[in-house]
């Protein structure tokens, strides 16, 4: 008999979480979405509410949770620098207490558990592109530390529960991901530039725009997360998931202006503290262990994201 998987997605009403819930439901899983709506929105999952295999629970992961599940994807945590720096203490609590609570739950019900970690683990990297063996260059007392160190500590907890409690863990280090359902006020660069371009407002380039990032389209990333969860238990990660096509932030601004045919001009704003100068994943491990690689080129992904924002801003 095929047993239906009961899957918990924390942060399921957020950008990545809502896409993940949708994909899991599509393949026949039962999904419990847990979210406190800090940066997520009911709108993101409104289309799933009528599905009898979908449940929604408003809950803050910094408090314990008792539910029966087979798999846990732990995504709860604000991801945009603007939002995670708004209440930095809560951000660290969400990463650290959230990880402790979800690992405790996984241990109790013998569930497999995946952590949405981040390329921020590498800080402002001196190794380029970043491999999983690189230990990073993080400022532990800077304005990004609440997020970076919170996520680093969560990784520590995952591996200690694995070694000590024999938990089945997966750790994904996610690099910049973009796509439909990012919030227009999310504050991250792709949504900022697209919304500014569509509204014919100035494009806010931080610093000289020579800093680099590598952007992965959401569908590719979700595919990677599910492959990692489904992989044999020996594959714990950490494993980088991202698109290795690197570009400068100025190039991104110019591409968005071109694709939206916008009359917006680029204006310079100060570079935020500790803003990493370069970031690009080495995805050799994901390619080998998960047989995964991103498929959606930046221009295609941007076009789909622009279409989403055009529609959303018109509403
Ligand atoms: P998001 O802000 O859209 O989603 C985060 C979700 O977590 C939101 O729905 C929010 O309401 C919820 N949340 C926050 N604190 C919570 C708490 N205490 N209890 C319950 N729910 C809480 O961000 P996202 O881009 O979807 O990111 C999802 C995860 O992936 C995060 O853990 C993030 O760190 C990680 N990640 C994302 C990226 C990216 O580029 N999108 C890159 C690296 C890592
Ligand atoms: N950035 C920018 N203008 C914006 C928002 C961000 O130039 O309106 C820059 C930011 O300084 C960083 C890059 O874009 O160098 C990516 O920023 P984001 O907040 O999306 O994510 P990060 O990778 O820094 O966490």
mmCIF file of C-alpha atoms and ligand atoms in Angstrom:
data_model
loop_
_atom_site.group_PDB
_atom_site.id
_atom_site.type_symbol
_atom_site.label_atom_id
_atom_site.label_comp_id
_atom_site.label_asym_id
_atom_site.label_seq_id
_atom_site.Cartn_x
_atom_site.Cartn_y
_atom_site.Cartn_z
ATOM 1 C CA UNK A 1 0.000 0.000 0.000
ATOM 2 C CA UNK A 2 1.320 3.466 -0.882
ATOM 3 C CA UNK A 3 1.454 5.522 2.311
ATOM 4 C CA UNK A 4 0.805 9.179 1.740
ATOM 5 C CA UNK A 5 3.578 11.387 3.050
ATOM 6 C CA UNK A 6 2.608 13.977 5.649
ATOM 7 C CA UNK A 7 4.890 16.934 5.080
ATOM 8 C CA UNK A 8 5.339 20.001 7.298
ATOM 9 C CA UNK A 9 6.567 23.187 5.605
ATOM 10 C CA UNK A 10 7.503 25.967 8.036
ATOM 11 C CA UNK A 11 7.474 29.379 6.406
ATOM 12 C CA UNK A 12 5.046 27.839 3.910
ATOM 13 C CA UNK A 13 3.228 31.117 3.228
ATOM 14 C CA UNK A 14 6.434 32.838 2.109
ATOM 15 C CA UNK A 15 7.953 33.153 -1.331
ATOM 16 C CA UNK A 16 9.794 29.805 -1.523
ATOM 17 C CA UNK A 17 7.472 28.037 0.925
ATOM 18 C CA UNK A 18 4.329 28.663 -1.115
ATOM 19 C CA UNK A 19 5.944 27.223 -4.267
ATOM 20 C CA UNK A 20 7.152 24.223 -2.268
ATOM 21 C CA UNK A 21 3.673 23.540 -0.782
ATOM 22 C CA UNK A 22 2.193 23.709 -4.274
ATOM 23 C CA UNK A 23 4.721 21.237 -5.725
ATOM 24 C CA UNK A 24 4.323 18.771 -2.844
ATOM 25 C CA UNK A 25 0.527 18.823 -3.175
ATOM 26 C CA UNK A 26 0.847 18.270 -6.928
ATOM 27 C CA UNK A 27 2.776 15.065 -6.389
ATOM 28 C CA UNK A 28 0.226 13.771 -3.879
ATOM 29 C CA UNK A 29 1.638 14.604 -0.440
ATOM 30 C CA UNK A 30 -0.403 15.865 2.508
ATOM 31 C CA UNK A 31 0.939 19.306 3.386
ATOM 32 C CA UNK A 32 0.788 21.216 6.666
ATOM 33 C CA UNK A 33 1.865 24.816 6.176
ATOM 34 C CA UNK A 34 3.001 26.557 9.369
ATOM 35 C CA UNK A 35 3.594 30.308 9.278
ATOM 36 C CA UNK A 36 3.261 33.351 11.525
ATOM 37 C CA UNK A 37 2.839 35.667 8.488
ATOM 38 C CA UNK A 38 5.789 37.845 9.491
ATOM 39 C CA UNK A 39 6.856 38.278 5.859
ATOM 40 C CA UNK A 40 4.565 35.707 4.255
ATOM 41 C CA UNK A 41 0.985 36.269 3.130
ATOM 42 C CA UNK A 42 -2.242 34.304 2.940
ATOM 43 C CA UNK A 43 -2.518 35.461 -0.675
ATOM 44 C CA UNK A 44 0.449 33.248 -1.558
ATOM 45 C CA UNK A 45 -1.414 30.102 -0.528
ATOM 46 C CA UNK A 46 -5.041 31.200 -1.038
ATOM 47 C CA UNK A 47 -5.271 28.960 -4.116
ATOM 48 C CA UNK A 48 -4.305 25.915 -2.021
ATOM 49 C CA UNK A 49 -6.832 26.370 0.807
ATOM 50 C CA UNK A 50 -9.605 24.446 -0.947
ATOM 51 C CA UNK A 51 -7.390 21.369 -1.350
ATOM 52 C CA UNK A 52 -8.412 18.763 1.293
ATOM 53 C CA UNK A 53 -4.765 17.609 1.525
ATOM 54 C CA UNK A 54 -3.629 21.109 2.542
ATOM 55 C CA UNK A 55 -3.736 22.462 6.100
ATOM 56 C CA UNK A 56 -2.682 25.871 7.359
ATOM 57 C CA UNK A 57 -1.619 26.630 10.922
ATOM 58 C CA UNK A 58 -0.741 30.103 12.176
ATOM 59 C CA UNK A 59 2.145 29.420 14.517
ATOM 60 C CA UNK A 60 5.507 30.929 15.455
ATOM 61 C CA UNK A 61 8.318 28.346 15.239
ATOM 62 C CA UNK A 62 10.090 29.891 18.226
ATOM 63 C CA UNK A 63 7.435 28.016 20.238
ATOM 64 C CA UNK A 64 7.242 24.196 20.340
ATOM 65 C CA UNK A 65 4.913 22.367 17.981
ATOM 66 C CA UNK A 66 3.376 18.898 18.347
ATOM 67 C CA UNK A 67 2.150 17.345 15.098
ATOM 68 C CA UNK A 68 2.466 13.958 13.393
ATOM 69 C CA UNK A 69 4.510 14.264 10.210
ATOM 70 C CA UNK A 70 6.973 12.238 8.126
ATOM 71 C CA UNK A 71 9.047 15.065 6.657
ATOM 72 C CA UNK A 72 9.832 18.636 7.687
ATOM 73 C CA UNK A 73 11.086 21.433 5.442
ATOM 74 C CA UNK A 74 12.241 24.204 7.795
ATOM 75 C CA UNK A 75 11.975 27.440 5.817
ATOM 76 C CA UNK A 76 10.589 29.812 8.461
ATOM 77 C CA UNK A 77 12.814 32.908 8.617
ATOM 78 C CA UNK A 78 12.684 36.330 6.969
ATOM 79 C CA UNK A 79 15.147 36.279 4.062
ATOM 80 C CA UNK A 80 15.356 39.880 2.860
ATOM 81 C CA UNK A 81 18.029 42.008 4.592
ATOM 82 C CA UNK A 82 15.464 44.802 5.152
ATOM 83 C CA UNK A 83 13.098 42.437 6.950
ATOM 84 C CA UNK A 84 15.594 40.337 8.902
ATOM 85 C CA UNK A 85 17.323 43.502 10.181
ATOM 86 C CA UNK A 86 14.031 45.103 11.280
ATOM 87 C CA UNK A 87 13.901 42.938 14.438
ATOM 88 C CA UNK A 88 17.316 41.251 14.542
ATOM 89 C CA UNK A 89 16.794 39.531 17.889
ATOM 90 C CA UNK A 90 13.622 37.894 16.623
ATOM 91 C CA UNK A 91 15.538 36.821 13.488
ATOM 92 C CA UNK A 92 18.164 34.975 15.536
ATOM 93 C CA UNK A 93 15.425 33.460 17.709
ATOM 94 C CA UNK A 94 13.559 32.261 14.634
ATOM 95 C CA UNK A 95 16.657 30.553 13.227
ATOM 96 C CA UNK A 96 17.977 29.099 16.478
ATOM 97 C CA UNK A 97 14.865 28.401 18.593
ATOM 98 C CA UNK A 98 13.004 27.478 15.419
ATOM 99 C CA UNK A 99 15.686 24.906 14.547
ATOM 100 C CA UNK A 100 15.675 23.501 18.107
ATOM 101 C CA UNK A 101 11.885 23.166 18.093
ATOM 102 C CA UNK A 102 11.705 21.585 14.646
ATOM 103 C CA UNK A 103 14.625 19.225 15.367
ATOM 104 C CA UNK A 104 12.944 18.245 18.637
ATOM 105 C CA UNK A 105 9.762 17.505 16.716
ATOM 106 C CA UNK A 106 11.683 15.509 14.075
ATOM 107 C CA UNK A 107 13.324 13.469 16.813
ATOM 108 C CA UNK A 108 10.040 12.738 18.586
ATOM 109 C CA UNK A 109 8.141 11.631 15.490
ATOM 110 C CA UNK A 110 11.210 10.206 13.650
ATOM 111 C CA UNK A 111 10.748 12.568 10.702
ATOM 112 C CA UNK A 112 13.314 13.488 8.088
ATOM 113 C CA UNK A 113 14.156 17.194 8.316
ATOM 114 C CA UNK A 114 15.577 19.681 5.818
ATOM 115 C CA UNK A 115 17.016 23.065 6.736
ATOM 116 C CA UNK A 116 16.800 26.026 4.352
ATOM 117 C CA UNK A 117 20.271 27.379 4.989
ATOM 118 C CA UNK A 118 21.901 30.087 2.932
ATOM 119 C CA UNK A 119 24.914 31.313 0.995
ATOM 120 C CA UNK A 120 25.168 33.944 3.772
ATOM 121 C CA UNK A 121 26.964 31.191 5.695
ATOM 122 C CA UNK A 122 29.967 32.227 3.545
ATOM 123 C CA UNK A 123 29.652 35.932 4.498
ATOM 124 C CA UNK A 124 31.769 38.190 2.265
ATOM 125 C CA UNK A 125 33.619 35.271 0.664
ATOM 126 C CA UNK A 126 37.353 35.144 -0.039
ATOM 127 C CA UNK A 127 36.924 31.868 -1.947
ATOM 128 C CA UNK A 128 35.183 32.196 -5.300
ATOM 129 C CA UNK A 129 32.994 30.474 -6.415
ATOM 130 C CA UNK A 130 31.962 29.126 -3.023
ATOM 131 C CA UNK A 131 32.311 25.399 -2.349
ATOM 132 C CA UNK A 132 30.640 23.675 0.608
ATOM 133 C CA UNK A 133 34.029 23.126 2.258
ATOM 134 C CA UNK A 134 34.673 26.890 2.530
ATOM 135 C CA UNK A 135 34.030 28.001 6.123
ATOM 136 C CA UNK A 136 33.175 31.579 5.355
ATOM 137 C CA UNK A 137 34.016 35.139 6.319
ATOM 138 C CA UNK A 138 31.159 36.392 8.496
ATOM 139 C CA UNK A 139 31.223 39.485 10.723
ATOM 140 C CA UNK A 140 29.723 38.105 13.962
ATOM 141 C CA UNK A 141 28.708 41.537 15.300
ATOM 142 C CA UNK A 142 27.551 43.296 12.134
ATOM 143 C CA UNK A 143 24.052 44.167 10.961
ATOM 144 C CA UNK A 144 23.762 40.961 8.900
ATOM 145 C CA UNK A 145 24.953 38.744 11.761
ATOM 146 C CA UNK A 146 21.452 38.066 13.137
ATOM 147 C CA UNK A 147 20.720 36.213 9.916
ATOM 148 C CA UNK A 148 24.165 34.816 9.055
ATOM 149 C CA UNK A 149 25.067 33.609 12.537
ATOM 150 C CA UNK A 150 21.507 32.436 13.217
ATOM 151 C CA UNK A 151 21.688 30.263 10.111
ATOM 152 C CA UNK A 152 25.212 29.066 10.986
ATOM 153 C CA UNK A 153 24.039 28.039 14.455
ATOM 154 C CA UNK A 154 21.040 26.254 12.922
ATOM 155 C CA UNK A 155 23.460 24.224 10.762
ATOM 156 C CA UNK A 156 25.450 23.371 13.901
ATOM 157 C CA UNK A 157 22.272 22.162 15.611
ATOM 158 C CA UNK A 158 21.307 20.057 12.603
ATOM 159 C CA UNK A 159 24.653 18.284 12.551
ATOM 160 C CA UNK A 160 24.703 17.794 16.346
ATOM 161 C CA UNK A 161 21.209 16.254 16.259
ATOM 162 C CA UNK A 162 22.441 14.071 13.402
ATOM 163 C CA UNK A 163 25.561 12.895 15.264
ATOM 164 C CA UNK A 164 24.026 12.701 18.733
ATOM 165 C CA UNK A 165 20.402 11.854 18.040
ATOM 166 C CA UNK A 166 20.875 9.952 14.749
ATOM 167 C CA UNK A 167 18.395 12.257 13.036
ATOM 168 C CA UNK A 168 17.967 12.062 9.274
ATOM 169 C CA UNK A 169 18.955 15.577 8.196
ATOM 170 C CA UNK A 170 19.384 17.560 4.990
ATOM 171 C CA UNK A 171 21.017 21.008 4.796
ATOM 172 C CA UNK A 172 20.571 23.110 1.634
ATOM 173 C CA UNK A 173 22.662 26.263 1.212
ATOM 174 C CA UNK A 174 20.382 28.342 -0.971
ATOM 175 C CA UNK A 175 21.833 31.144 -3.125
ATOM 176 C CA UNK A 176 19.815 34.205 -4.280
ATOM 177 C CA UNK A 177 16.518 32.949 -5.659
ATOM 178 C CA UNK A 178 13.822 35.023 -7.374
ATOM 179 C CA UNK A 179 10.466 34.612 -9.051
ATOM 180 C CA UNK A 180 6.708 35.166 -8.812
ATOM 181 C CA UNK A 181 5.228 35.680 -5.294
ATOM 182 C CA UNK A 182 8.124 37.731 -4.004
ATOM 183 C CA UNK A 183 6.433 40.577 -2.131
ATOM 184 C CA UNK A 184 6.531 43.937 -3.974
ATOM 185 C CA UNK A 185 7.977 45.457 -0.779
ATOM 186 C CA UNK A 186 10.238 42.493 -0.103
ATOM 187 C CA UNK A 187 13.320 44.709 -0.401
ATOM 188 C CA UNK A 188 15.504 42.201 -2.248
ATOM 189 C CA UNK A 189 17.163 43.344 -5.410
ATOM 190 C CA UNK A 190 15.204 41.517 -8.137
ATOM 191 C CA UNK A 191 11.773 42.546 -6.844
ATOM 192 C CA UNK A 192 12.987 46.082 -6.071
ATOM 193 C CA UNK A 193 14.373 46.640 -9.569
ATOM 194 C CA UNK A 194 11.359 45.133 -11.361
ATOM 195 C CA UNK A 195 8.813 47.078 -9.301
ATOM 196 C CA UNK A 196 10.804 50.319 -9.722
ATOM 197 C CA UNK A 197 11.132 49.748 -13.473
ATOM 198 C CA UNK A 198 7.422 48.986 -13.936
ATOM 199 C CA UNK A 199 6.441 52.036 -11.884
ATOM 200 C CA UNK A 200 8.947 54.186 -13.817
ATOM 201 C CA UNK A 201 10.650 55.105 -10.548
ATOM 202 C CA UNK A 202 14.445 55.414 -10.156
ATOM 203 C CA UNK A 203 16.313 52.096 -9.935
ATOM 204 C CA UNK A 204 18.189 52.125 -6.612
ATOM 205 C CA UNK A 205 21.694 50.783 -7.202
ATOM 206 C CA UNK A 206 23.547 50.291 -3.913
ATOM 207 C CA UNK A 207 27.250 51.183 -4.077
ATOM 208 C CA UNK A 208 28.905 51.228 -7.504
ATOM 209 C CA UNK A 209 26.968 48.151 -8.621
ATOM 210 C CA UNK A 210 30.135 46.126 -9.217
ATOM 211 C CA UNK A 211 29.205 43.611 -6.485
ATOM 212 C CA UNK A 212 28.073 40.303 -7.978
ATOM 213 C CA UNK A 213 25.289 37.806 -7.315
ATOM 214 C CA UNK A 214 24.062 34.673 -9.115
ATOM 215 C CA UNK A 215 20.294 34.350 -9.410
ATOM 216 C CA UNK A 216 18.319 31.101 -9.479
ATOM 217 C CA UNK A 217 14.725 30.875 -10.719
ATOM 218 C CA UNK A 218 12.313 29.593 -8.066
ATOM 219 C CA UNK A 219 11.141 26.464 -9.976
ATOM 220 C CA UNK A 220 14.722 25.207 -10.267
ATOM 221 C CA UNK A 221 15.386 25.814 -6.597
ATOM 222 C CA UNK A 222 12.252 23.961 -5.446
ATOM 223 C CA UNK A 223 13.245 21.031 -7.652
ATOM 224 C CA UNK A 224 16.639 20.982 -5.891
ATOM 225 C CA UNK A 225 15.091 21.080 -2.405
ATOM 226 C CA UNK A 226 12.778 18.143 -3.159
ATOM 227 C CA UNK A 227 15.605 16.126 -4.713
ATOM 228 C CA UNK A 228 17.708 16.698 -1.621
ATOM 229 C CA UNK A 229 14.901 15.576 0.706
ATOM 230 C CA UNK A 230 14.316 12.468 -1.448
ATOM 231 C CA UNK A 231 18.024 11.575 -1.694
ATOM 232 C CA UNK A 232 19.470 8.686 0.346
ATOM 233 C CA UNK A 233 20.073 9.455 4.047
ATOM 234 C CA UNK A 234 23.842 9.458 3.501
ATOM 235 C CA UNK A 235 23.433 12.738 1.609
ATOM 236 C CA UNK A 236 23.056 15.172 4.482
ATOM 237 C CA UNK A 237 24.687 18.138 2.754
ATOM 238 C CA UNK A 238 25.428 20.901 3.262
ATOM 239 C CA UNK A 239 24.827 21.233 -0.442
ATOM 240 C CA UNK A 240 24.826 24.446 -2.461
ATOM 241 C CA UNK A 241 21.677 25.101 -4.501
ATOM 242 C CA UNK A 242 21.806 28.049 -6.868
ATOM 243 C CA UNK A 243 22.432 29.147 -10.429
ATOM 244 C CA UNK A 244 26.130 29.736 -11.132
ATOM 245 C CA UNK A 245 25.517 32.413 -13.784
ATOM 246 C CA UNK A 246 27.154 35.384 -12.084
ATOM 247 C CA UNK A 247 26.533 39.030 -12.949
ATOM 248 C CA UNK A 248 27.091 42.433 -11.407
ATOM 249 C CA UNK A 249 24.178 44.231 -9.803
ATOM 250 C CA UNK A 250 24.612 47.022 -12.371
ATOM 251 C CA UNK A 251 24.186 44.440 -15.163
ATOM 252 C CA UNK A 252 21.027 43.219 -13.438
ATOM 253 C CA UNK A 253 19.660 46.787 -13.307
ATOM 254 C CA UNK A 254 20.394 47.286 -17.014
ATOM 255 C CA UNK A 255 18.810 43.942 -17.940
ATOM 256 C CA UNK A 256 15.626 44.723 -15.989
ATOM 257 C CA UNK A 257 15.356 48.157 -17.641
ATOM 258 C CA UNK A 258 15.772 46.539 -21.067
ATOM 259 C CA UNK A 259 13.269 43.722 -20.480
ATOM 260 C CA UNK A 260 10.614 46.065 -19.061
ATOM 261 C CA UNK A 261 11.356 48.732 -21.693
ATOM 262 C CA UNK A 262 11.297 51.162 -18.798
ATOM 263 C CA UNK A 263 12.225 54.815 -18.866
ATOM 264 C CA UNK A 264 13.578 54.546 -15.307
ATOM 265 C CA UNK A 265 17.104 55.776 -14.695
ATOM 266 C CA UNK A 266 19.641 54.281 -12.313
ATOM 267 C CA UNK A 267 20.372 56.235 -9.106
ATOM 268 C CA UNK A 268 23.197 55.407 -6.688
ATOM 269 C CA UNK A 269 22.536 54.751 -2.983
ATOM 270 C CA UNK A 270 25.082 53.921 -0.258
ATOM 271 C CA UNK A 271 26.228 50.300 -0.064
ATOM 272 C CA UNK A 272 24.773 48.688 3.103
ATOM 273 C CA UNK A 273 27.266 47.509 5.753
ATOM 274 C CA UNK A 274 28.908 44.111 5.168
ATOM 275 C CA UNK A 275 27.269 43.736 1.742
ATOM 276 C CA UNK A 276 29.150 40.782 0.156
ATOM 277 C CA UNK A 277 31.217 41.858 -2.884
ATOM 278 C CA UNK A 278 30.875 38.580 -4.771
ATOM 279 C CA UNK A 279 28.740 35.484 -4.621
ATOM 280 C CA UNK A 280 28.531 32.472 -6.915
ATOM 281 C CA UNK A 281 27.819 28.853 -6.070
ATOM 282 C CA UNK A 282 29.984 25.915 -7.037
ATOM 283 C CA UNK A 283 27.248 23.318 -7.666
ATOM 284 C CA UNK A 284 29.427 20.301 -8.475
ATOM 285 C CA UNK A 285 28.128 18.464 -5.397
ATOM 286 C CA UNK A 286 24.439 19.025 -6.259
ATOM 287 C CA UNK A 287 25.096 17.942 -9.838
ATOM 288 C CA UNK A 288 26.741 14.718 -8.717
ATOM 289 C CA UNK A 289 24.744 13.746 -5.626
ATOM 290 C CA UNK A 290 21.287 14.989 -6.685
ATOM 291 C CA UNK A 291 21.633 14.973 -10.475
ATOM 292 C CA UNK A 292 20.395 18.538 -10.274
ATOM 293 C CA UNK A 293 21.233 21.658 -12.169
ATOM 294 C CA UNK A 294 19.247 24.821 -12.828
ATOM 295 C CA UNK A 295 17.505 24.957 -16.193
ATOM 296 C CA UNK A 296 15.847 28.381 -16.432
ATOM 297 C CA UNK A 297 18.137 31.077 -17.901
ATOM 298 C CA UNK A 298 18.089 34.475 -16.157
ATOM 299 C CA UNK A 299 16.326 36.269 -19.001
ATOM 300 C CA UNK A 300 13.466 33.725 -19.104
ATOM 301 C CA UNK A 301 13.073 33.790 -15.321
ATOM 302 C CA UNK A 302 13.093 37.581 -15.267
ATOM 303 C CA UNK A 303 10.440 37.711 -18.003
ATOM 304 C CA UNK A 304 8.150 35.413 -15.975
ATOM 305 C CA UNK A 305 8.765 37.471 -12.833
ATOM 306 C CA UNK A 306 8.120 40.739 -14.667
ATOM 307 C CA UNK A 307 4.823 39.314 -15.985
ATOM 308 C CA UNK A 308 3.830 38.411 -12.415
ATOM 309 C CA UNK A 309 4.576 41.889 -11.058
ATOM 310 C CA UNK A 310 2.892 43.600 -14.007
ATOM 311 C CA UNK A 311 -0.269 41.690 -13.208
ATOM 312 C CA UNK A 312 0.018 42.157 -9.454
ATOM 313 C CA UNK A 313 0.664 45.914 -9.625
ATOM 314 C CA UNK A 314 -2.336 46.341 -11.942
ATOM 315 C CA UNK A 315 -4.695 44.771 -9.385
HETATM 316 P P1 LIG B 1 10.109 34.839 2.858
HETATM 317 O O1 LIG B 1 10.385 35.961 3.788
HETATM 318 O O2 LIG B 1 9.236 35.077 1.695
HETATM 319 O O3 LIG B 1 9.511 33.586 3.647
HETATM 320 C C1 LIG B 1 9.793 33.302 4.974
HETATM 321 C C2 LIG B 1 8.509 32.796 5.619
HETATM 322 O O4 LIG B 1 8.781 32.457 6.996
HETATM 323 C C3 LIG B 1 7.414 33.862 5.654
HETATM 324 O O5 LIG B 1 6.191 33.308 5.226
HETATM 325 C C4 LIG B 1 7.363 34.283 7.113
HETATM 326 O O6 LIG B 1 6.097 34.768 7.511
HETATM 327 C C5 LIG B 1 7.743 32.988 7.818
HETATM 328 N N1 LIG B 1 8.283 33.194 9.169
HETATM 329 C C6 LIG B 1 9.222 34.076 9.573
HETATM 330 N N2 LIG B 1 9.453 33.960 10.886
HETATM 331 C C7 LIG B 1 8.630 32.951 11.340
HETATM 332 C C8 LIG B 1 8.410 32.360 12.607
HETATM 333 N N3 LIG B 1 9.077 32.760 13.694
HETATM 334 N N4 LIG B 1 7.484 31.372 12.700
HETATM 335 C C9 LIG B 1 6.797 30.948 11.605
HETATM 336 N N5 LIG B 1 6.977 31.481 10.376
HETATM 337 C C10 LIG B 1 7.889 32.469 10.248
HETATM 338 O O7 LIG B 1 11.547 34.291 2.372
HETATM 339 P P2 LIG B 1 11.922 33.158 1.322
HETATM 340 O O8 LIG B 1 12.730 33.786 0.265
HETATM 341 O O9 LIG B 1 10.731 32.371 0.949
HETATM 342 O O10 LIG B 1 12.910 32.261 2.198
HETATM 343 C C11 LIG B 1 12.518 31.023 2.760
HETATM 344 C C12 LIG B 1 13.703 30.384 3.440
HETATM 345 O O11 LIG B 1 14.752 30.160 2.505
HETATM 346 C C13 LIG B 1 14.293 31.218 4.570
HETATM 347 O O12 LIG B 1 14.669 30.376 5.628
HETATM 348 C C14 LIG B 1 15.516 31.834 3.933
HETATM 349 O O13 LIG B 1 16.510 32.114 4.879
HETATM 350 C C15 LIG B 1 15.948 30.750 2.964
HETATM 351 N N6 LIG B 1 16.716 31.324 1.846
HETATM 352 C C16 LIG B 1 16.100 31.985 0.845
HETATM 353 C C17 LIG B 1 16.854 32.554 -0.181
HETATM 354 C C18 LIG B 1 16.225 33.291 -1.326
HETATM 355 O O14 LIG B 1 16.951 33.848 -2.145
HETATM 356 N N7 LIG B 1 14.927 33.326 -1.479
HETATM 357 C C19 LIG B 1 18.254 32.436 -0.161
HETATM 358 C C20 LIG B 1 18.842 31.758 0.903
HETATM 359 C C21 LIG B 1 18.062 31.187 1.889
HETATM 360 N N1 LIG B 2 20.744 45.981 -3.973
HETATM 361 C C1 LIG B 2 20.676 47.132 -4.746
HETATM 362 N N2 LIG B 2 19.506 47.825 -4.768
HETATM 363 C C2 LIG B 2 18.395 47.431 -4.088
HETATM 364 C C3 LIG B 2 18.460 46.248 -3.305
HETATM 365 C C4 LIG B 2 19.659 45.552 -3.268
HETATM 366 O O1 LIG B 2 21.656 47.531 -5.401
HETATM 367 O O2 LIG B 2 17.361 48.115 -4.177
HETATM 368 C C5 LIG B 2 22.010 45.219 -3.950
HETATM 369 C C6 LIG B 2 22.517 44.873 -2.552
HETATM 370 O O3 LIG B 2 23.336 45.911 -2.058
HETATM 371 C C7 LIG B 2 23.302 43.599 -2.821
HETATM 372 C C8 LIG B 2 22.543 42.931 -3.965
HETATM 373 O O4 LIG B 2 21.762 43.963 -4.561
HETATM 374 O O5 LIG B 2 24.605 43.895 -3.240
HETATM 375 C C9 LIG B 2 21.629 41.799 -3.505
HETATM 376 O O6 LIG B 2 20.828 42.284 -2.456
HETATM 377 P P1 LIG B 2 19.636 41.454 -1.804
HETATM 378 O O7 LIG B 2 19.099 42.285 -0.690
HETATM 379 O O8 LIG B 2 18.697 41.020 -2.861
HETATM 380 O O9 LIG B 2 20.295 40.108 -1.241
HETATM 381 P P2 LIG B 2 21.681 39.719 -0.543
HETATM 382 O O10 LIG B 2 22.324 38.826 -1.520
HETATM 383 O O11 LIG B 2 22.508 40.947 -0.298
HETATM 384 O O12 LIG B 2 21.260 39.058 0.716
#
